[in-house]
Amino acid sequence: VIKSRPVCYQVAVTQCVLTFNKSMYSMDRENWCSFNNISRAYSEFTECTEMFAECLLIPWPNKMIEELFVDLHSTHFKNCDLNEYNDPPPEIVGILTMTPICLIPL
């Protein structure tokens, strides 16, 4: 049975989610609201989804990934008080802002 690339991507990204969840649940929940504590797991999750998208020639970001990020945020970060949340350093904010912009074809 031949699977479509989006179906294969969805299956592959499941591994990214499992790895991210394992990283998150290995730390105390009160540490989830600090970017310094979750930045590595978050970056690795992002890179994992991008890598599978590139291998399968699927655009990134895409609707499935956007929905997945919303789900992850609502699961792991819903109890974070925005006043307590530590923003990432400015250079990280710049990278996170520029990455999607650089992916837009000219």
Short mmCIF file of N, CA and C in Angstrom, two decimals:
data_model
loop_
_atom_site.label_atom_id
_atom_site.label_comp_id
_atom_site.label_asym_id
_atom_site.label_seq_id
_atom_site.Cartn_x
_atom_site.Cartn_y
_atom_site.Cartn_z
N VAL A 1 0.85 -1.18 0.00
CA VAL A 1 0.00 0.00 0.00
C VAL A 1 0.89 1.24 0.00
N ILE A 2 0.67 2.10 -0.96
CA ILE A 2 1.43 3.34 -1.07
C ILE A 2 0.74 4.42 -0.25
N LYS A 3 1.49 5.02 0.64
CA LYS A 3 0.96 6.10 1.49
C LYS A 3 1.30 7.44 0.85
N SER A 4 0.45 8.39 1.06
CA SER A 4 0.73 9.74 0.56
C SER A 4 1.78 10.38 1.45
N ARG A 5 2.49 11.37 0.92
CA ARG A 5 3.52 12.06 1.70
C ARG A 5 2.95 12.70 2.95
N PRO A 6 1.76 13.35 2.90
CA PRO A 6 1.22 13.91 4.14
C PRO A 6 0.95 12.86 5.21
N VAL A 7 0.51 11.68 4.81
CA VAL A 7 0.27 10.61 5.78
C VAL A 7 1.60 10.14 6.37
N CYS A 8 2.60 9.97 5.52
CA CYS A 8 3.93 9.58 6.00
C CYS A 8 4.49 10.65 6.94
N TYR A 9 4.27 11.90 6.59
CA TYR A 9 4.75 13.01 7.43
C TYR A 9 4.08 12.96 8.79
N GLN A 10 2.80 12.74 8.80
CA GLN A 10 2.07 12.67 10.07
C GLN A 10 2.61 11.55 10.95
N VAL A 11 2.89 10.42 10.37
CA VAL A 11 3.44 9.28 11.11
C VAL A 11 4.84 9.63 11.62
N ALA A 12 5.66 10.24 10.79
CA ALA A 12 7.03 10.59 11.18
C ALA A 12 7.03 11.63 12.30
N VAL A 13 6.16 12.62 12.20
CA VAL A 13 6.12 13.69 13.19
C VAL A 13 5.67 13.16 14.55
N THR A 14 4.97 12.04 14.55
CA THR A 14 4.59 11.42 15.82
C THR A 14 5.83 11.13 16.67
N GLN A 15 6.91 10.74 16.02
CA GLN A 15 8.17 10.49 16.75
C GLN A 15 8.69 11.79 17.36
N CYS A 16 8.55 12.89 16.65
CA CYS A 16 8.97 14.19 17.18
C CYS A 16 8.17 14.54 18.43
N VAL A 17 6.87 14.29 18.38
CA VAL A 17 5.99 14.58 19.51
C VAL A 17 6.36 13.71 20.71
N LEU A 18 6.60 12.42 20.47
CA LEU A 18 6.96 11.52 21.56
C LEU A 18 8.26 11.95 22.23
N THR A 19 9.23 12.34 21.43
CA THR A 19 10.51 12.80 21.98
C THR A 19 10.33 14.09 22.78
N PHE A 20 9.53 15.02 22.25
CA PHE A 20 9.27 16.27 22.96
C PHE A 20 8.57 15.99 24.29
N ASN A 21 7.53 15.16 24.26
CA ASN A 21 6.81 14.83 25.49
C ASN A 21 7.72 14.17 26.52
N LYS A 22 8.58 13.28 26.06
CA LYS A 22 9.51 12.62 26.97
C LYS A 22 10.41 13.66 27.65
N SER A 23 10.90 14.62 26.88
CA SER A 23 11.74 15.68 27.44
C SER A 23 10.97 16.52 28.44
N MET A 24 9.75 16.87 28.09
CA MET A 24 8.96 17.72 28.97
C MET A 24 8.61 17.00 30.27
N TYR A 25 8.19 15.75 30.18
CA TYR A 25 7.78 15.02 31.37
C TYR A 25 8.96 14.56 32.22
N SER A 26 10.17 14.72 31.71
CA SER A 26 11.35 14.39 32.51
C SER A 26 11.73 15.52 33.46
N MET A 27 11.07 16.68 33.31
CA MET A 27 11.34 17.81 34.21
C MET A 27 10.08 18.13 35.00
N ASP A 28 10.27 18.83 36.10
CA ASP A 28 9.15 19.25 36.93
C ASP A 28 8.28 20.24 36.16
N ARG A 29 6.99 20.11 36.31
CA ARG A 29 6.05 20.98 35.59
C ARG A 29 6.25 22.46 35.89
N GLU A 30 6.69 22.79 37.08
CA GLU A 30 6.90 24.21 37.39
C GLU A 30 8.05 24.81 36.57
N ASN A 31 8.85 23.96 35.95
CA ASN A 31 9.94 24.44 35.10
C ASN A 31 9.52 24.65 33.64
N TRP A 32 8.31 24.25 33.31
CA TRP A 32 7.84 24.34 31.92
C TRP A 32 7.66 25.78 31.46
N CYS A 33 7.49 26.71 32.35
CA CYS A 33 7.21 28.09 31.96
C CYS A 33 8.47 28.93 31.77
N SER A 34 9.61 28.34 31.93
CA SER A 34 10.86 29.06 31.72
C SER A 34 11.45 28.63 30.38
N PHE A 35 11.63 29.60 29.51
CA PHE A 35 12.18 29.27 28.18
C PHE A 35 13.55 28.61 28.29
N ASN A 36 14.33 29.03 29.27
CA ASN A 36 15.66 28.43 29.45
C ASN A 36 15.57 26.94 29.72
N ASN A 37 14.50 26.51 30.38
CA ASN A 37 14.34 25.10 30.70
C ASN A 37 13.81 24.27 29.53
N ILE A 38 13.02 24.89 28.68
CA ILE A 38 12.37 24.11 27.61
C ILE A 38 12.95 24.39 26.22
N SER A 39 13.87 25.34 26.13
CA SER A 39 14.35 25.77 24.81
C SER A 39 14.96 24.63 24.00
N ARG A 40 15.72 23.77 24.64
CA ARG A 40 16.36 22.67 23.91
C ARG A 40 15.31 21.71 23.35
N ALA A 41 14.37 21.28 24.20
CA ALA A 41 13.33 20.35 23.74
C ALA A 41 12.48 20.99 22.64
N TYR A 42 12.17 22.27 22.80
CA TYR A 42 11.35 22.99 21.83
C TYR A 42 12.09 23.12 20.49
N SER A 43 13.36 23.46 20.55
CA SER A 43 14.17 23.59 19.33
C SER A 43 14.32 22.24 18.63
N GLU A 44 14.57 21.20 19.41
CA GLU A 44 14.72 19.87 18.81
C GLU A 44 13.42 19.40 18.18
N PHE A 45 12.30 19.73 18.81
CA PHE A 45 11.00 19.38 18.22
C PHE A 45 10.81 20.10 16.89
N THR A 46 11.10 21.39 16.88
CA THR A 46 10.98 22.18 15.65
C THR A 46 11.86 21.62 14.56
N GLU A 47 13.12 21.35 14.89
CA GLU A 47 14.06 20.80 13.90
C GLU A 47 13.61 19.44 13.39
N CYS A 48 13.06 18.63 14.27
CA CYS A 48 12.58 17.30 13.88
C CYS A 48 11.45 17.42 12.84
N THR A 49 10.49 18.31 13.11
CA THR A 49 9.37 18.46 12.17
C THR A 49 9.84 19.05 10.85
N GLU A 50 10.81 19.95 10.91
CA GLU A 50 11.36 20.54 9.69
C GLU A 50 12.12 19.49 8.88
N MET A 51 12.89 18.65 9.55
CA MET A 51 13.70 17.64 8.87
C MET A 51 12.80 16.67 8.10
N PHE A 52 11.74 16.18 8.75
CA PHE A 52 10.84 15.26 8.06
C PHE A 52 10.12 15.95 6.91
N ALA A 53 9.75 17.21 7.09
CA ALA A 53 9.10 17.95 6.01
C ALA A 53 10.03 18.06 4.80
N GLU A 54 11.29 18.38 5.07
CA GLU A 54 12.26 18.52 3.99
C GLU A 54 12.48 17.19 3.27
N CYS A 55 12.62 16.11 4.02
CA CYS A 55 12.83 14.79 3.42
C CYS A 55 11.66 14.36 2.54
N LEU A 56 10.45 14.73 2.95
CA LEU A 56 9.26 14.32 2.21
C LEU A 56 8.77 15.39 1.23
N LEU A 57 9.56 16.46 1.10
CA LEU A 57 9.24 17.56 0.18
C LEU A 57 7.88 18.19 0.49
N ILE A 58 7.66 18.41 1.78
CA ILE A 58 6.42 19.03 2.25
C ILE A 58 6.78 20.41 2.77
N PRO A 59 6.03 21.44 2.41
CA PRO A 59 6.33 22.79 2.90
C PRO A 59 6.29 22.84 4.43
N TRP A 60 7.15 23.67 4.98
CA TRP A 60 7.18 23.89 6.43
C TRP A 60 7.32 25.38 6.65
N PRO A 61 6.56 26.02 7.49
CA PRO A 61 5.48 25.43 8.30
C PRO A 61 4.28 25.11 7.42
N ASN A 62 3.42 24.30 7.96
CA ASN A 62 2.21 23.88 7.25
C ASN A 62 1.06 23.80 8.26
N LYS A 63 -0.13 23.61 7.77
CA LYS A 63 -1.33 23.61 8.63
C LYS A 63 -1.24 22.55 9.73
N MET A 64 -0.78 21.37 9.38
CA MET A 64 -0.69 20.31 10.37
C MET A 64 0.26 20.70 11.51
N ILE A 65 1.39 21.27 11.16
CA ILE A 65 2.38 21.67 12.17
C ILE A 65 1.86 22.83 13.00
N GLU A 66 1.19 23.77 12.36
CA GLU A 66 0.61 24.88 13.12
C GLU A 66 -0.38 24.35 14.16
N GLU A 67 -1.22 23.41 13.77
CA GLU A 67 -2.18 22.81 14.70
C GLU A 67 -1.47 22.03 15.79
N LEU A 68 -0.40 21.35 15.43
CA LEU A 68 0.36 20.57 16.40
C LEU A 68 1.02 21.48 17.44
N PHE A 69 1.57 22.60 16.99
CA PHE A 69 2.17 23.56 17.92
C PHE A 69 1.11 24.12 18.88
N VAL A 70 -0.07 24.41 18.36
CA VAL A 70 -1.16 24.90 19.21
C VAL A 70 -1.52 23.84 20.25
N ASP A 71 -1.60 22.59 19.81
CA ASP A 71 -1.91 21.50 20.75
C ASP A 71 -0.84 21.36 21.82
N LEU A 72 0.42 21.41 21.40
CA LEU A 72 1.51 21.30 22.38
C LEU A 72 1.48 22.44 23.38
N HIS A 73 1.22 23.64 22.89
CA HIS A 73 1.16 24.79 23.78
C HIS A 73 -0.01 24.67 24.75
N SER A 74 -1.15 24.21 24.26
CA SER A 74 -2.30 24.10 25.15
C SER A 74 -2.10 22.96 26.16
N THR A 75 -1.29 21.98 25.82
CA THR A 75 -1.02 20.87 26.75
C THR A 75 0.04 21.25 27.77
N HIS A 76 1.14 21.81 27.31
CA HIS A 76 2.30 22.01 28.17
C HIS A 76 2.41 23.40 28.79
N PHE A 77 1.83 24.39 28.16
CA PHE A 77 2.07 25.76 28.62
C PHE A 77 0.80 26.51 29.02
N LYS A 78 -0.33 25.81 29.09
CA LYS A 78 -1.59 26.48 29.39
C LYS A 78 -1.63 27.07 30.80
N ASN A 79 -0.87 26.51 31.72
CA ASN A 79 -0.87 27.00 33.09
C ASN A 79 0.23 28.02 33.36
N CYS A 80 0.93 28.42 32.34
CA CYS A 80 1.99 29.41 32.52
C CYS A 80 1.36 30.79 32.66
N ASP A 81 1.70 31.46 33.72
CA ASP A 81 1.26 32.83 33.94
C ASP A 81 2.10 33.72 33.04
N LEU A 82 1.45 34.47 32.18
CA LEU A 82 2.19 35.31 31.24
C LEU A 82 3.10 36.30 31.96
N ASN A 83 2.75 36.69 33.17
CA ASN A 83 3.62 37.60 33.93
C ASN A 83 4.87 36.89 34.44
N GLU A 84 4.75 35.57 34.65
CA GLU A 84 5.90 34.80 35.13
C GLU A 84 6.73 34.24 34.00
N TYR A 85 6.13 34.13 32.82
CA TYR A 85 6.84 33.50 31.71
C TYR A 85 8.06 34.31 31.33
N ASN A 86 9.16 33.63 31.25
CA ASN A 86 10.41 34.29 30.86
C ASN A 86 10.55 34.24 29.35
N ASP A 87 10.56 35.39 28.72
CA ASP A 87 10.74 35.44 27.28
C ASP A 87 12.13 34.96 26.91
N PRO A 88 12.26 34.40 25.72
CA PRO A 88 13.59 34.01 25.28
C PRO A 88 14.45 35.25 25.07
N PRO A 89 15.75 35.07 25.04
CA PRO A 89 16.63 36.21 24.78
C PRO A 89 16.32 36.83 23.42
N PRO A 90 16.62 38.13 23.25
CA PRO A 90 16.29 38.83 22.00
C PRO A 90 16.82 38.14 20.74
N GLU A 91 18.01 37.55 20.82
CA GLU A 91 18.56 36.90 19.62
C GLU A 91 17.72 35.69 19.21
N ILE A 92 17.14 34.99 20.18
CA ILE A 92 16.26 33.85 19.89
C ILE A 92 14.96 34.34 19.28
N VAL A 93 14.41 35.41 19.83
CA VAL A 93 13.18 35.99 19.28
C VAL A 93 13.43 36.38 17.82
N GLY A 94 14.57 36.96 17.54
CA GLY A 94 14.91 37.34 16.16
C GLY A 94 14.96 36.14 15.24
N ILE A 95 15.60 35.08 15.68
CA ILE A 95 15.69 33.86 14.86
C ILE A 95 14.30 33.26 14.64
N LEU A 96 13.50 33.18 15.72
CA LEU A 96 12.16 32.61 15.60
C LEU A 96 11.27 33.45 14.69
N THR A 97 11.52 34.74 14.64
CA THR A 97 10.75 35.63 13.78
C THR A 97 11.20 35.53 12.33
N MET A 98 12.50 35.46 12.12
CA MET A 98 13.05 35.48 10.77
C MET A 98 12.93 34.14 10.03
N THR A 99 12.94 33.03 10.75
CA THR A 99 12.91 31.73 10.10
C THR A 99 11.72 31.56 9.16
N PRO A 100 10.47 31.80 9.62
CA PRO A 100 9.36 31.64 8.69
C PRO A 100 9.41 32.63 7.53
N ILE A 101 9.92 33.82 7.78
CA ILE A 101 10.01 34.83 6.73
C ILE A 101 10.98 34.36 5.65
N CYS A 102 12.10 33.76 6.07
CA CYS A 102 13.11 33.30 5.11
C CYS A 102 12.61 32.10 4.29
N LEU A 103 11.61 31.41 4.78
CA LEU A 103 11.09 30.25 4.07
C LEU A 103 10.11 30.61 2.96
N ILE A 104 9.67 31.85 2.94
CA ILE A 104 8.72 32.29 1.92
C ILE A 104 9.46 32.42 0.59
N PRO A 105 9.03 31.68 -0.43
CA PRO A 105 9.71 31.77 -1.73
C PRO A 105 9.51 33.16 -2.35
N LEU A 106 10.54 33.60 -3.01
CA LEU A 106 10.48 34.90 -3.68
C LEU A 106 9.91 34.78 -5.06
#
